[in-house]
């Protein structure tokens, strides 16, 4: 039984320390998955909270042999898109909820510039790699794409940024 299977089994058995370990293993990946959709910290944190509550509610439906981090990232991505649709349907979609809009934080200036230069997929992979410090294999699992595609998207993003922003050493 692998590490994830053991943690999932503990969670299903009601051992909340299993949940704590799953949370510690996955929190960065789940956060950056939600952040890559909305590019807003508050919304990403809301989606993250909803994802973990959903995990607890549906813990008995989780396959014992799944990659729990990838599973949670898929849940976070789906929750992000569901939230977007819900806000749009009810006319509550604010500028800060619009995917592609960055919050007005001190560090967002460069991120905003980068966001305008890259397409959505490149930007998501770039964020996960640079800010999240995830491997290409981890990013591929989170995004549901081949590892080679994750690597290619990152390299394309770097080429575009070098071309537009210049090489900074």
PDB file of N, CA, C and O in Angstrom, residues 92 98 111 117 127 142:
ATOM      1  N   UNK A  92     -23.029  38.247 -10.622  1.00  0.00           N
ATOM      2  CA  UNK A  92     -22.175  38.654  -9.503  1.00  0.00           C
ATOM      3  C   UNK A  92     -20.699  38.602  -9.859  1.00  0.00           C
ATOM      4  O   UNK A  92     -19.845  38.690  -8.988  1.00  0.00           O
ATOM      5  N   UNK A  98     -12.867  37.741 -12.478  1.00  0.00           N
ATOM      6  CA  UNK A  98     -12.712  37.402 -13.880  1.00  0.00           C
ATOM      7  C   UNK A  98     -11.369  36.728 -14.124  1.00  0.00           C
ATOM      8  O   UNK A  98     -10.337  37.293 -13.800  1.00  0.00           O
ATOM      9  N   UNK A 111       3.635  40.284 -12.516  1.00  0.00           N
ATOM     10  CA  UNK A 111       2.753  39.178 -12.881  1.00  0.00           C
ATOM     11  C   UNK A 111       1.716  39.622 -13.914  1.00  0.00           C
ATOM     12  O   UNK A 111       1.387  38.877 -14.827  1.00  0.00           O
ATOM     13  N   UNK A 117       1.517  38.774 -21.675  1.00  0.00           N
ATOM     14  CA  UNK A 117       2.410  38.257 -22.719  1.00  0.00           C
ATOM     15  C   UNK A 117       2.197  36.775 -23.031  1.00  0.00           C
ATOM     16  O   UNK A 117       2.535  36.315 -24.107  1.00  0.00           O
ATOM     17  N   UNK A 127       3.152  29.852 -13.649  1.00  0.00           N
ATOM     18  CA  UNK A 127       2.871  30.124 -12.234  1.00  0.00           C
ATOM     19  C   UNK A 127       3.169  28.914 -11.358  1.00  0.00           C
ATOM     20  O   UNK A 127       3.791  29.039 -10.304  1.00  0.00           O
ATOM     21  N   UNK A 142      -1.502  17.793 -12.347  1.00  0.00           N
ATOM     22  CA  UNK A 142      -2.475  18.788 -11.901  1.00  0.00           C
ATOM     23  C   UNK A 142      -3.338  19.290 -13.048  1.00  0.00           C
ATOM     24  O   UNK A 142      -4.525  19.521 -12.889  1.00  0.00           O
TER      25      UNK A 142
END
